[in-house]
Amino acid sequence: MSDIVVFVRSQPRFGDQIVAFPTLYLLKQWWPDRRVRVVSRYEVGDYYTCLPWVDEFIRADAFGEQLRALPARASASLTLHHTSERFALINLLRRPALRVGFKNRRVGDCVWTHSHTKDIREYIGLANLRLLETLRGHDAHSTARQCFTQIAKLCVDKTKPADIVLIPGGGAGEFKRWSLDHYVALAGMIRARLGGAAQFTFVLGPDEAAERDRLERMQRPDFRVEFCRPVADLAALMQDARLIVSNDCGPSHIAQGVCVPYVGVFNEPNPEWFWAREYARDVVPEVLSAGINSIHPERVLEACMAVLDAPRPRPAYAHRVG
């Protein structure tokens, strides 16, 4: 049985792994009888081996290790890197029948049998899915939604669904953190605008222990805290949320993948990490040098109201490739 080998981005952060999940899901839908092997330079295997459509994870840092990770029996290679010639060379040496990768004005662009031109103004999760569109058409929104719905099934009976989700994290640093005070103020504004009918779930990670303690001390009946929950739990609680508001952080890519109304709060425009759609808005400082906390909650509220009123696409479904 031949392998499909996926070289994921050489980044260790949570969000860098999440944006690859829908692509891996679609590969397995198209080729259910093939083994999907994920290869990374970093020890991120726990993110992938819990997925039902990943058969094997290999950590490979050196060139020789990466070359061996693409065996001669492999039928296809998918490369999610776009800044290195290394993976084009590996594909040239191994020559699987399908060699899928990004064009990025590099010598190695000629190696790919199927390619998509990399554009850093395109959401990275969408770019990965458009790479697969060069093999066969599919609807990116539906693929992403189906992926995270499948992940959510791993614990859907154990996780209480959320109404409105607020994600005040930002593992890359304080410059990405719209403050908890702003989120609490926003919750009050949303509740007032919706006539008092709103419950808020705060999703927090390991860097937000202080925020967890503050929220718990508030003892507000309309606030719920979810701290350090695994991906399946997050997908389950987010998948039918009425609205999600998030800083630029790992869980924001689960939020964008479930395809519900979404507002992203950023320190600067960052289209590579924001999936622009009718039911999504990004909010950035009016003066970038003033920083993310110069954004007034009223501006985020208006973005929330806009996405709640926006239409959402009808689902379409992926088809197998023979």
PDB file of C-alpha atoms in Angstrom:
ATOM      1  CA  MET A   1       0.000   0.000   0.000  1.00  0.00           C
ATOM      2  CA  SER A   2       1.626   3.258  -1.159  1.00  0.00           C
ATOM      3  CA  ASP A   3       2.080   6.293   1.063  1.00  0.00           C
ATOM      4  CA  ILE A   4       1.054   9.912   0.792  1.00  0.00           C
ATOM      5  CA  VAL A   5       3.747  11.973   2.493  1.00  0.00           C
ATOM      6  CA  VAL A   6       2.971  15.476   3.756  1.00  0.00           C
ATOM      7  CA  PHE A   7       5.804  17.827   4.692  1.00  0.00           C
ATOM      8  CA  VAL A   8       4.192  20.362   7.025  1.00  0.00           C
ATOM      9  CA  ARG A   9       5.589  23.831   7.692  1.00  0.00           C
ATOM     10  CA  SER A  10       8.789  24.050   9.735  1.00  0.00           C
ATOM     11  CA  GLN A  11       7.137  25.879  12.611  1.00  0.00           C
ATOM     12  CA  PRO A  12       6.426  24.534  16.115  1.00  0.00           C
ATOM     13  CA  ARG A  13       3.434  26.653  17.164  1.00  0.00           C
ATOM     14  CA  PHE A  14      -0.078  25.320  17.709  1.00  0.00           C
ATOM     15  CA  GLY A  15      -1.670  27.409  14.963  1.00  0.00           C
ATOM     16  CA  ASP A  16       0.880  26.294  12.375  1.00  0.00           C
ATOM     17  CA  GLN A  17      -0.328  22.715  12.857  1.00  0.00           C
ATOM     18  CA  ILE A  18      -4.068  23.497  12.983  1.00  0.00           C
ATOM     19  CA  VAL A  19      -4.091  25.123   9.533  1.00  0.00           C
ATOM     20  CA  ALA A  20      -2.896  21.826   8.010  1.00  0.00           C
ATOM     21  CA  PHE A  21      -5.743  19.718   9.453  1.00  0.00           C
ATOM     22  CA  PRO A  22      -8.363  20.296   6.705  1.00  0.00           C
ATOM     23  CA  THR A  23      -5.802  19.442   4.037  1.00  0.00           C
ATOM     24  CA  LEU A  24      -4.942  16.168   5.758  1.00  0.00           C
ATOM     25  CA  TYR A  25      -8.643  15.409   6.181  1.00  0.00           C
ATOM     26  CA  LEU A  26      -9.308  15.893   2.471  1.00  0.00           C
ATOM     27  CA  LEU A  27      -6.390  13.690   1.432  1.00  0.00           C
ATOM     28  CA  LYS A  28      -7.848  10.823   3.441  1.00  0.00           C
ATOM     29  CA  GLN A  29     -11.327  11.369   2.007  1.00  0.00           C
ATOM     30  CA  TRP A  30      -9.952  11.144  -1.506  1.00  0.00           C
ATOM     31  CA  TRP A  31      -7.586   8.234  -0.866  1.00  0.00           C
ATOM     32  CA  PRO A  32      -8.948   6.251   2.113  1.00  0.00           C
ATOM     33  CA  ASP A  33      -6.817   3.207   1.246  1.00  0.00           C
ATOM     34  CA  ARG A  34      -3.510   5.097   1.357  1.00  0.00           C
ATOM     35  CA  ARG A  35      -1.323   5.683   4.405  1.00  0.00           C
ATOM     36  CA  VAL A  36      -0.923   9.370   5.240  1.00  0.00           C
ATOM     37  CA  ARG A  37       2.475  10.160   6.750  1.00  0.00           C
ATOM     38  CA  VAL A  38       3.158  13.611   8.235  1.00  0.00           C
ATOM     39  CA  VAL A  39       6.744  14.865   8.454  1.00  0.00           C
ATOM     40  CA  SER A  40       7.965  17.845  10.508  1.00  0.00           C
ATOM     41  CA  ARG A  41      11.259  19.207  11.768  1.00  0.00           C
ATOM     42  CA  TYR A  42       9.685  19.638  15.203  1.00  0.00           C
ATOM     43  CA  GLU A  43       8.311  17.326  17.888  1.00  0.00           C
ATOM     44  CA  VAL A  44       4.687  18.112  17.103  1.00  0.00           C
ATOM     45  CA  GLY A  45       3.460  14.573  16.525  1.00  0.00           C
ATOM     46  CA  ASP A  46       0.848  14.691  19.295  1.00  0.00           C
ATOM     47  CA  TYR A  47      -1.133  17.209  17.257  1.00  0.00           C
ATOM     48  CA  TYR A  48      -1.296  14.851  14.296  1.00  0.00           C
ATOM     49  CA  THR A  49      -1.432  11.295  15.616  1.00  0.00           C
ATOM     50  CA  CYS A  50      -4.732  11.983  17.387  1.00  0.00           C
ATOM     51  CA  LEU A  51      -6.348  12.694  14.015  1.00  0.00           C
ATOM     52  CA  PRO A  52      -8.249   9.759  12.481  1.00  0.00           C
ATOM     53  CA  TRP A  53      -6.818  10.452   9.018  1.00  0.00           C
ATOM     54  CA  VAL A  54      -3.108  10.497   9.929  1.00  0.00           C
ATOM     55  CA  ASP A  55      -1.445   7.079  10.008  1.00  0.00           C
ATOM     56  CA  GLU A  56       2.097   8.043  10.952  1.00  0.00           C
ATOM     57  CA  PHE A  57       4.171  11.006  12.140  1.00  0.00           C
ATOM     58  CA  ILE A  58       7.911  11.292  11.597  1.00  0.00           C
ATOM     59  CA  ARG A  59      10.197  13.949  13.008  1.00  0.00           C
ATOM     60  CA  ALA A  60      12.958  14.617  10.494  1.00  0.00           C
ATOM     61  CA  ASP A  61      15.302  17.575  10.790  1.00  0.00           C
ATOM     62  CA  ALA A  62      18.349  16.722   8.683  1.00  0.00           C
ATOM     63  CA  PHE A  63      18.146  16.481   4.891  1.00  0.00           C
ATOM     64  CA  GLY A  64      18.925  12.753   4.896  1.00  0.00           C
ATOM     65  CA  GLU A  65      16.166  12.058   7.412  1.00  0.00           C
ATOM     66  CA  GLN A  66      13.676  14.008   5.344  1.00  0.00           C
ATOM     67  CA  LEU A  67      14.720  12.187   2.190  1.00  0.00           C
ATOM     68  CA  ARG A  68      14.174   8.824   3.896  1.00  0.00           C
ATOM     69  CA  ALA A  69      10.750  10.011   5.109  1.00  0.00           C
ATOM     70  CA  LEU A  70       9.633  10.048   1.459  1.00  0.00           C
ATOM     71  CA  PRO A  71      10.032   6.351   0.548  1.00  0.00           C
ATOM     72  CA  ALA A  72      10.373   5.011  -2.972  1.00  0.00           C
ATOM     73  CA  ARG A  73       6.937   3.379  -2.670  1.00  0.00           C
ATOM     74  CA  ALA A  74       5.193   6.724  -2.021  1.00  0.00           C
ATOM     75  CA  SER A  75       2.590   7.611  -4.632  1.00  0.00           C
ATOM     76  CA  ALA A  76       2.276  11.288  -3.703  1.00  0.00           C
ATOM     77  CA  SER A  77       4.063  14.042  -1.842  1.00  0.00           C
ATOM     78  CA  LEU A  78       2.433  17.242  -0.574  1.00  0.00           C
ATOM     79  CA  THR A  79       4.746  20.041   0.552  1.00  0.00           C
ATOM     80  CA  LEU A  80       3.276  22.862   2.625  1.00  0.00           C
ATOM     81  CA  HIS A  81       6.581  24.757   2.765  1.00  0.00           C
ATOM     82  CA  HIS A  82       7.092  27.699   0.443  1.00  0.00           C
ATOM     83  CA  THR A  83      10.433  29.249   1.423  1.00  0.00           C
ATOM     84  CA  SER A  84      12.934  26.413   0.908  1.00  0.00           C
ATOM     85  CA  GLU A  85      14.379  24.586  -2.098  1.00  0.00           C
ATOM     86  CA  ARG A  86      15.093  21.578   0.123  1.00  0.00           C
ATOM     87  CA  PHE A  87      11.733  19.886  -0.341  1.00  0.00           C
ATOM     88  CA  ALA A  88      11.694  20.418  -4.087  1.00  0.00           C
ATOM     89  CA  LEU A  89      15.083  18.671  -4.211  1.00  0.00           C
ATOM     90  CA  ILE A  90      13.764  15.783  -2.099  1.00  0.00           C
ATOM     91  CA  ASN A  91      10.858  15.387  -4.516  1.00  0.00           C
ATOM     92  CA  LEU A  92      13.193  15.566  -7.491  1.00  0.00           C
ATOM     93  CA  LEU A  93      15.339  12.779  -6.054  1.00  0.00           C
ATOM     94  CA  ARG A  94      12.428  10.509  -5.073  1.00  0.00           C
ATOM     95  CA  ARG A  95      10.041  11.407  -7.922  1.00  0.00           C
ATOM     96  CA  PRO A  96       6.653  10.231  -6.611  1.00  0.00           C
ATOM     97  CA  ALA A  97       3.992  10.280  -9.321  1.00  0.00           C
ATOM     98  CA  LEU A  98       2.233  13.263  -7.719  1.00  0.00           C
ATOM     99  CA  ARG A  99       4.453  16.086  -6.464  1.00  0.00           C
ATOM    100  CA  VAL A 100       2.308  18.890  -5.092  1.00  0.00           C
ATOM    101  CA  GLY A 101       3.783  22.137  -3.805  1.00  0.00           C
ATOM    102  CA  PHE A 102       3.734  25.922  -3.849  1.00  0.00           C
ATOM    103  CA  LYS A 103       5.231  28.015  -6.600  1.00  0.00           C
ATOM    104  CA  ASN A 104       7.221  30.845  -5.076  1.00  0.00           C
ATOM    105  CA  ARG A 105       9.545  32.111  -7.834  1.00  0.00           C
ATOM    106  CA  ARG A 106      12.168  29.497  -7.043  1.00  0.00           C
ATOM    107  CA  VAL A 107      14.200  27.098  -9.158  1.00  0.00           C
ATOM    108  CA  GLY A 108      12.370  24.183  -7.550  1.00  0.00           C
ATOM    109  CA  ASP A 109       9.020  25.355  -8.898  1.00  0.00           C
ATOM    110  CA  CYS A 110       9.596  23.177 -11.972  1.00  0.00           C
ATOM    111  CA  VAL A 111       9.628  19.992  -9.852  1.00  0.00           C
ATOM    112  CA  TRP A 112       5.922  20.051  -8.987  1.00  0.00           C
ATOM    113  CA  THR A 113       3.380  18.148 -11.073  1.00  0.00           C
ATOM    114  CA  HIS A 114       0.637  20.256  -9.438  1.00  0.00           C
ATOM    115  CA  SER A 115       1.196  23.660  -7.866  1.00  0.00           C
ATOM    116  CA  HIS A 116      -0.474  26.768  -6.475  1.00  0.00           C
ATOM    117  CA  THR A 117       1.222  30.167  -6.476  1.00  0.00           C
ATOM    118  CA  LYS A 118       2.010  31.232  -2.932  1.00  0.00           C
ATOM    119  CA  ASP A 119       0.592  34.611  -1.912  1.00  0.00           C
ATOM    120  CA  ILE A 120       1.137  35.795   1.663  1.00  0.00           C
ATOM    121  CA  ARG A 121      -2.060  37.857   1.319  1.00  0.00           C
ATOM    122  CA  GLU A 122      -4.030  34.590   1.270  1.00  0.00           C
ATOM    123  CA  TYR A 123      -5.088  32.832   4.482  1.00  0.00           C
ATOM    124  CA  ILE A 124      -2.631  30.025   4.997  1.00  0.00           C
ATOM    125  CA  GLY A 125      -5.260  27.344   5.640  1.00  0.00           C
ATOM    126  CA  LEU A 126      -7.058  28.355   2.437  1.00  0.00           C
ATOM    127  CA  ALA A 127      -3.781  28.315   0.480  1.00  0.00           C
ATOM    128  CA  ASN A 128      -3.196  24.713   1.609  1.00  0.00           C
ATOM    129  CA  LEU A 129      -6.661  23.713   0.406  1.00  0.00           C
ATOM    130  CA  ARG A 130      -6.187  25.517  -2.902  1.00  0.00           C
ATOM    131  CA  LEU A 131      -3.055  23.485  -3.386  1.00  0.00           C
ATOM    132  CA  LEU A 132      -5.291  20.404  -3.377  1.00  0.00           C
ATOM    133  CA  GLU A 133      -7.692  22.075  -5.797  1.00  0.00           C
ATOM    134  CA  THR A 134      -4.978  21.624  -8.414  1.00  0.00           C
ATOM    135  CA  LEU A 135      -5.686  17.891  -8.107  1.00  0.00           C
ATOM    136  CA  ARG A 136      -9.467  18.064  -7.968  1.00  0.00           C
ATOM    137  CA  GLY A 137     -12.099  20.654  -7.253  1.00  0.00           C
ATOM    138  CA  HIS A 138     -13.653  20.958  -3.799  1.00  0.00           C
ATOM    139  CA  ASP A 139     -15.279  23.655  -1.676  1.00  0.00           C
ATOM    140  CA  ALA A 140     -12.736  24.956   0.829  1.00  0.00           C
ATOM    141  CA  HIS A 141     -15.337  26.188   3.322  1.00  0.00           C
ATOM    142  CA  SER A 142     -17.139  22.840   3.382  1.00  0.00           C
ATOM    143  CA  THR A 143     -13.881  20.895   3.609  1.00  0.00           C
ATOM    144  CA  ALA A 144     -12.748  22.910   6.621  1.00  0.00           C
ATOM    145  CA  ARG A 145     -16.121  22.626   8.327  1.00  0.00           C
ATOM    146  CA  GLN A 146     -16.317  18.849   7.729  1.00  0.00           C
ATOM    147  CA  CYS A 147     -12.774  18.408   9.053  1.00  0.00           C
ATOM    148  CA  PHE A 148     -13.457  20.072  12.393  1.00  0.00           C
ATOM    149  CA  THR A 149     -16.881  18.445  12.662  1.00  0.00           C
ATOM    150  CA  GLN A 150     -15.148  15.072  12.407  1.00  0.00           C
ATOM    151  CA  ILE A 151     -12.621  16.093  15.049  1.00  0.00           C
ATOM    152  CA  ALA A 152     -15.440  17.291  17.315  1.00  0.00           C
ATOM    153  CA  LYS A 153     -17.122  13.875  17.113  1.00  0.00           C
ATOM    154  CA  LEU A 154     -14.289  12.477  19.232  1.00  0.00           C
ATOM    155  CA  CYS A 155     -15.807  14.176  22.286  1.00  0.00           C
ATOM    156  CA  VAL A 156     -19.052  15.839  21.254  1.00  0.00           C
ATOM    157  CA  ASP A 157     -21.077  13.998  23.932  1.00  0.00           C
ATOM    158  CA  LYS A 158     -18.691  15.197  26.650  1.00  0.00           C
ATOM    159  CA  THR A 159     -18.424  18.875  25.709  1.00  0.00           C
ATOM    160  CA  LYS A 160     -21.071  21.521  26.295  1.00  0.00           C
ATOM    161  CA  PRO A 161     -21.624  23.659  23.164  1.00  0.00           C
ATOM    162  CA  ALA A 162     -20.862  27.364  23.432  1.00  0.00           C
ATOM    163  CA  ASP A 163     -23.067  30.313  22.525  1.00  0.00           C
ATOM    164  CA  ILE A 164     -20.512  33.104  22.067  1.00  0.00           C
ATOM    165  CA  VAL A 165     -16.797  32.272  22.298  1.00  0.00           C
ATOM    166  CA  LEU A 166     -14.132  34.798  23.335  1.00  0.00           C
ATOM    167  CA  ILE A 167     -10.431  33.937  22.921  1.00  0.00           C
ATOM    168  CA  PRO A 168      -8.120  36.508  24.573  1.00  0.00           C
ATOM    169  CA  GLY A 169      -4.869  34.561  24.126  1.00  0.00           C
ATOM    170  CA  GLY A 170      -1.783  35.351  22.074  1.00  0.00           C
ATOM    171  CA  GLY A 171       1.137  33.018  22.589  1.00  0.00           C
ATOM    172  CA  ALA A 172       3.478  35.091  20.414  1.00  0.00           C
ATOM    173  CA  GLY A 173       3.514  37.951  22.946  1.00  0.00           C
ATOM    174  CA  GLU A 174       1.677  40.850  24.550  1.00  0.00           C
ATOM    175  CA  PHE A 175       1.676  42.800  21.282  1.00  0.00           C
ATOM    176  CA  LYS A 176      -0.980  40.348  20.006  1.00  0.00           C
ATOM    177  CA  ARG A 177      -3.155  40.401  23.127  1.00  0.00           C
ATOM    178  CA  TRP A 178      -6.265  42.525  23.077  1.00  0.00           C
ATOM    179  CA  SER A 179      -6.769  42.649  26.826  1.00  0.00           C
ATOM    180  CA  LEU A 180      -9.154  40.676  29.010  1.00  0.00           C
ATOM    181  CA  ASP A 181     -10.621  43.988  30.217  1.00  0.00           C
ATOM    182  CA  HIS A 182     -11.602  44.774  26.618  1.00  0.00           C
ATOM    183  CA  TYR A 183     -13.162  41.331  26.172  1.00  0.00           C
ATOM    184  CA  VAL A 184     -15.201  41.707  29.362  1.00  0.00           C
ATOM    185  CA  ALA A 185     -16.374  45.139  28.192  1.00  0.00           C
ATOM    186  CA  LEU A 186     -17.225  43.683  24.778  1.00  0.00           C
ATOM    187  CA  ALA A 187     -19.276  40.918  26.403  1.00  0.00           C
ATOM    188  CA  GLY A 188     -21.384  43.529  28.184  1.00  0.00           C
ATOM    189  CA  MET A 189     -21.940  45.441  24.947  1.00  0.00           C
ATOM    190  CA  ILE A 190     -22.912  42.313  23.014  1.00  0.00           C
ATOM    191  CA  ARG A 191     -25.288  41.238  25.749  1.00  0.00           C
ATOM    192  CA  ALA A 192     -26.971  44.647  25.737  1.00  0.00           C
ATOM    193  CA  ARG A 193     -27.213  44.701  21.927  1.00  0.00           C
ATOM    194  CA  LEU A 194     -28.750  41.195  21.877  1.00  0.00           C
ATOM    195  CA  GLY A 195     -31.279  42.028  24.550  1.00  0.00           C
ATOM    196  CA  GLY A 196     -29.527  40.176  27.376  1.00  0.00           C
ATOM    197  CA  ALA A 197     -29.718  36.770  25.704  1.00  0.00           C
ATOM    198  CA  ALA A 198     -26.065  35.733  25.547  1.00  0.00           C
ATOM    199  CA  GLN A 199     -23.705  33.344  27.297  1.00  0.00           C
ATOM    200  CA  PHE A 200     -19.933  33.734  26.926  1.00  0.00           C
ATOM    201  CA  THR A 201     -17.286  31.003  26.877  1.00  0.00           C
ATOM    202  CA  PHE A 202     -13.692  32.156  27.371  1.00  0.00           C
ATOM    203  CA  VAL A 203     -11.155  29.821  25.773  1.00  0.00           C
ATOM    204  CA  LEU A 204      -7.785  30.114  27.506  1.00  0.00           C
ATOM    205  CA  GLY A 205      -4.416  28.426  27.042  1.00  0.00           C
ATOM    206  CA  PRO A 206      -1.437  27.750  29.310  1.00  0.00           C
ATOM    207  CA  ASP A 207      -0.238  31.369  29.105  1.00  0.00           C
ATOM    208  CA  GLU A 208      -3.565  32.687  30.401  1.00  0.00           C
ATOM    209  CA  ALA A 209      -3.651  31.296  33.953  1.00  0.00           C
ATOM    210  CA  ALA A 210      -3.923  34.817  35.373  1.00  0.00           C
ATOM    211  CA  GLU A 211      -6.888  35.568  33.110  1.00  0.00           C
ATOM    212  CA  ARG A 212      -8.563  32.339  34.228  1.00  0.00           C
ATOM    213  CA  ASP A 213      -8.181  33.314  37.867  1.00  0.00           C
ATOM    214  CA  ARG A 214      -9.617  36.789  37.239  1.00  0.00           C
ATOM    215  CA  LEU A 215     -12.639  35.422  35.386  1.00  0.00           C
ATOM    216  CA  GLU A 216     -13.358  32.835  38.051  1.00  0.00           C
ATOM    217  CA  ARG A 217     -13.233  35.503  40.765  1.00  0.00           C
ATOM    218  CA  MET A 218     -15.911  37.464  38.880  1.00  0.00           C
ATOM    219  CA  GLN A 219     -18.380  34.585  39.435  1.00  0.00           C
ATOM    220  CA  ARG A 220     -20.565  35.795  36.598  1.00  0.00           C
ATOM    221  CA  PRO A 221     -23.312  33.327  35.635  1.00  0.00           C
ATOM    222  CA  ASP A 222     -23.042  34.327  31.974  1.00  0.00           C
ATOM    223  CA  PHE A 223     -19.289  33.538  31.891  1.00  0.00           C
ATOM    224  CA  ARG A 224     -17.798  30.069  31.429  1.00  0.00           C
ATOM    225  CA  VAL A 225     -14.063  29.319  31.328  1.00  0.00           C
ATOM    226  CA  GLU A 226     -12.439  26.536  29.299  1.00  0.00           C
ATOM    227  CA  PHE A 227      -8.757  26.216  30.176  1.00  0.00           C
ATOM    228  CA  CYS A 228      -6.158  24.189  28.220  1.00  0.00           C
ATOM    229  CA  ARG A 229      -8.698  22.053  26.391  1.00  0.00           C
ATOM    230  CA  PRO A 230      -7.545  19.689  23.605  1.00  0.00           C
ATOM    231  CA  VAL A 231      -8.358  20.302  19.962  1.00  0.00           C
ATOM    232  CA  ALA A 232     -11.360  17.953  19.844  1.00  0.00           C
ATOM    233  CA  ASP A 233     -12.985  19.668  22.825  1.00  0.00           C
ATOM    234  CA  LEU A 234     -12.417  23.098  21.306  1.00  0.00           C
ATOM    235  CA  ALA A 235     -13.891  22.012  17.981  1.00  0.00           C
ATOM    236  CA  ALA A 236     -16.922  20.543  19.751  1.00  0.00           C
ATOM    237  CA  LEU A 237     -17.685  23.644  21.790  1.00  0.00           C
ATOM    238  CA  MET A 238     -17.060  26.035  18.857  1.00  0.00           C
ATOM    239  CA  GLN A 239     -18.721  24.189  15.974  1.00  0.00           C
ATOM    240  CA  ASP A 240     -22.200  25.647  16.507  1.00  0.00           C
ATOM    241  CA  ALA A 241     -21.275  28.897  18.234  1.00  0.00           C
ATOM    242  CA  ARG A 242     -23.321  31.936  17.338  1.00  0.00           C
ATOM    243  CA  LEU A 243     -20.176  34.107  17.253  1.00  0.00           C
ATOM    244  CA  ILE A 244     -16.447  33.806  17.960  1.00  0.00           C
ATOM    245  CA  VAL A 245     -14.128  36.733  18.728  1.00  0.00           C
ATOM    246  CA  SER A 246     -10.421  35.999  18.981  1.00  0.00           C
ATOM    247  CA  ASN A 247      -6.934  37.394  19.119  1.00  0.00           C
ATOM    248  CA  ASP A 248      -4.389  36.010  16.654  1.00  0.00           C
ATOM    249  CA  CYS A 249      -3.547  32.706  18.380  1.00  0.00           C
ATOM    250  CA  GLY A 250      -3.663  28.936  17.819  1.00  0.00           C
ATOM    251  CA  PRO A 251      -7.324  28.334  18.764  1.00  0.00           C
ATOM    252  CA  SER A 252      -8.362  31.102  16.358  1.00  0.00           C
ATOM    253  CA  HIS A 253      -7.701  28.679  13.493  1.00  0.00           C
ATOM    254  CA  ILE A 254     -10.120  26.132  14.900  1.00  0.00           C
ATOM    255  CA  ALA A 255     -12.583  29.020  15.187  1.00  0.00           C
ATOM    256  CA  GLN A 256     -12.064  29.991  11.549  1.00  0.00           C
ATOM    257  CA  GLY A 257     -12.181  26.353  10.446  1.00  0.00           C
ATOM    258  CA  VAL A 258     -15.628  25.663  11.901  1.00  0.00           C
ATOM    259  CA  CYS A 259     -16.961  28.408   9.598  1.00  0.00           C
ATOM    260  CA  VAL A 260     -19.173  30.332  12.021  1.00  0.00           C
ATOM    261  CA  PRO A 261     -19.400  34.156  12.319  1.00  0.00           C
ATOM    262  CA  TYR A 262     -15.919  35.294  13.313  1.00  0.00           C
ATOM    263  CA  VAL A 263     -14.116  38.491  14.321  1.00  0.00           C
ATOM    264  CA  GLY A 264     -10.323  38.546  14.568  1.00  0.00           C
ATOM    265  CA  VAL A 265      -8.556  41.258  16.578  1.00  0.00           C
ATOM    266  CA  PHE A 266      -5.045  41.966  15.265  1.00  0.00           C
ATOM    267  CA  ASN A 267      -2.162  44.293  16.080  1.00  0.00           C
ATOM    268  CA  GLU A 268      -1.742  44.886  12.327  1.00  0.00           C
ATOM    269  CA  PRO A 269      -3.295  43.607   9.081  1.00  0.00           C
ATOM    270  CA  ASN A 270      -2.316  39.951   8.759  1.00  0.00           C
ATOM    271  CA  PRO A 271      -4.168  38.321   5.841  1.00  0.00           C
ATOM    272  CA  GLU A 272      -2.030  35.180   5.974  1.00  0.00           C
ATOM    273  CA  TRP A 273      -3.650  34.368   9.322  1.00  0.00           C
ATOM    274  CA  PHE A 274      -7.160  35.742   8.733  1.00  0.00           C
ATOM    275  CA  TRP A 275      -9.674  33.969   6.466  1.00  0.00           C
ATOM    276  CA  ALA A 276     -11.586  36.828   4.828  1.00  0.00           C
ATOM    277  CA  ARG A 277     -15.227  35.895   4.166  1.00  0.00           C
ATOM    278  CA  GLU A 278     -18.628  37.581   4.276  1.00  0.00           C
ATOM    279  CA  TYR A 279     -19.201  36.349   7.820  1.00  0.00           C
ATOM    280  CA  ALA A 280     -15.721  37.295   9.091  1.00  0.00           C
ATOM    281  CA  ARG A 281     -14.120  40.642   9.944  1.00  0.00           C
ATOM    282  CA  ASP A 282     -10.674  41.666  11.108  1.00  0.00           C
ATOM    283  CA  VAL A 283     -10.186  44.682  13.352  1.00  0.00           C
ATOM    284  CA  VAL A 284      -6.813  46.454  13.606  1.00  0.00           C
ATOM    285  CA  PRO A 285      -5.676  49.655  15.338  1.00  0.00           C
ATOM    286  CA  GLU A 286      -6.575  52.849  13.500  1.00  0.00           C
ATOM    287  CA  VAL A 287      -2.985  53.922  14.193  1.00  0.00           C
ATOM    288  CA  LEU A 288      -0.810  50.806  14.063  1.00  0.00           C
ATOM    289  CA  SER A 289       1.921  52.286  16.254  1.00  0.00           C
ATOM    290  CA  ALA A 290      -0.635  52.747  19.057  1.00  0.00           C
ATOM    291  CA  GLY A 291      -0.834  48.972  19.568  1.00  0.00           C
ATOM    292  CA  ILE A 292      -3.620  46.440  19.775  1.00  0.00           C
ATOM    293  CA  ASN A 293      -5.117  47.786  23.003  1.00  0.00           C
ATOM    294  CA  SER A 294      -5.863  51.102  21.341  1.00  0.00           C
ATOM    295  CA  ILE A 295      -8.777  49.302  19.641  1.00  0.00           C
ATOM    296  CA  HIS A 296     -11.967  50.383  21.405  1.00  0.00           C
ATOM    297  CA  PRO A 297     -14.474  47.607  22.181  1.00  0.00           C
ATOM    298  CA  GLU A 298     -17.146  49.588  20.308  1.00  0.00           C
ATOM    299  CA  ARG A 299     -15.279  48.949  17.016  1.00  0.00           C
ATOM    300  CA  VAL A 300     -15.152  45.225  17.709  1.00  0.00           C
ATOM    301  CA  LEU A 301     -18.849  45.257  18.652  1.00  0.00           C
ATOM    302  CA  GLU A 302     -19.773  46.750  15.272  1.00  0.00           C
ATOM    303  CA  ALA A 303     -17.734  44.037  13.533  1.00  0.00           C
ATOM    304  CA  CYS A 304     -19.609  41.438  15.595  1.00  0.00           C
ATOM    305  CA  MET A 305     -22.966  42.807  14.567  1.00  0.00           C
ATOM    306  CA  ALA A 306     -21.908  42.834  10.915  1.00  0.00           C
ATOM    307  CA  VAL A 307     -20.883  39.160  10.865  1.00  0.00           C
ATOM    308  CA  LEU A 308     -24.004  38.087  12.743  1.00  0.00           C
ATOM    309  CA  ASP A 309     -26.078  39.618   9.945  1.00  0.00           C
ATOM    310  CA  ALA A 310     -23.930  38.242   7.108  1.00  0.00           C
ATOM    311  CA  PRO A 311     -24.935  35.233   4.956  1.00  0.00           C
ATOM    312  CA  ARG A 312     -23.028  31.965   5.237  1.00  0.00           C
ATOM    313  CA  PRO A 313     -22.314  29.605   2.321  1.00  0.00           C
ATOM    314  CA  ARG A 314     -24.295  26.443   1.718  1.00  0.00           C
ATOM    315  CA  PRO A 315     -22.224  23.305   2.374  1.00  0.00           C
ATOM    316  CA  ALA A 316     -20.781  21.252  -0.471  1.00  0.00           C
ATOM    317  CA  TYR A 317     -19.011  17.945  -0.071  1.00  0.00           C
ATOM    318  CA  ALA A 318     -15.653  16.492  -1.004  1.00  0.00           C
ATOM    319  CA  HIS A 319     -15.473  13.680  -3.532  1.00  0.00           C
ATOM    320  CA  ARG A 320     -13.038  10.821  -3.623  1.00  0.00           C
ATOM    321  CA  VAL A 321     -10.340  10.653  -6.240  1.00  0.00           C
ATOM    322  CA  GLY A 322     -10.178   7.248  -7.864  1.00  0.00           C
TER     323      GLY A 322
END
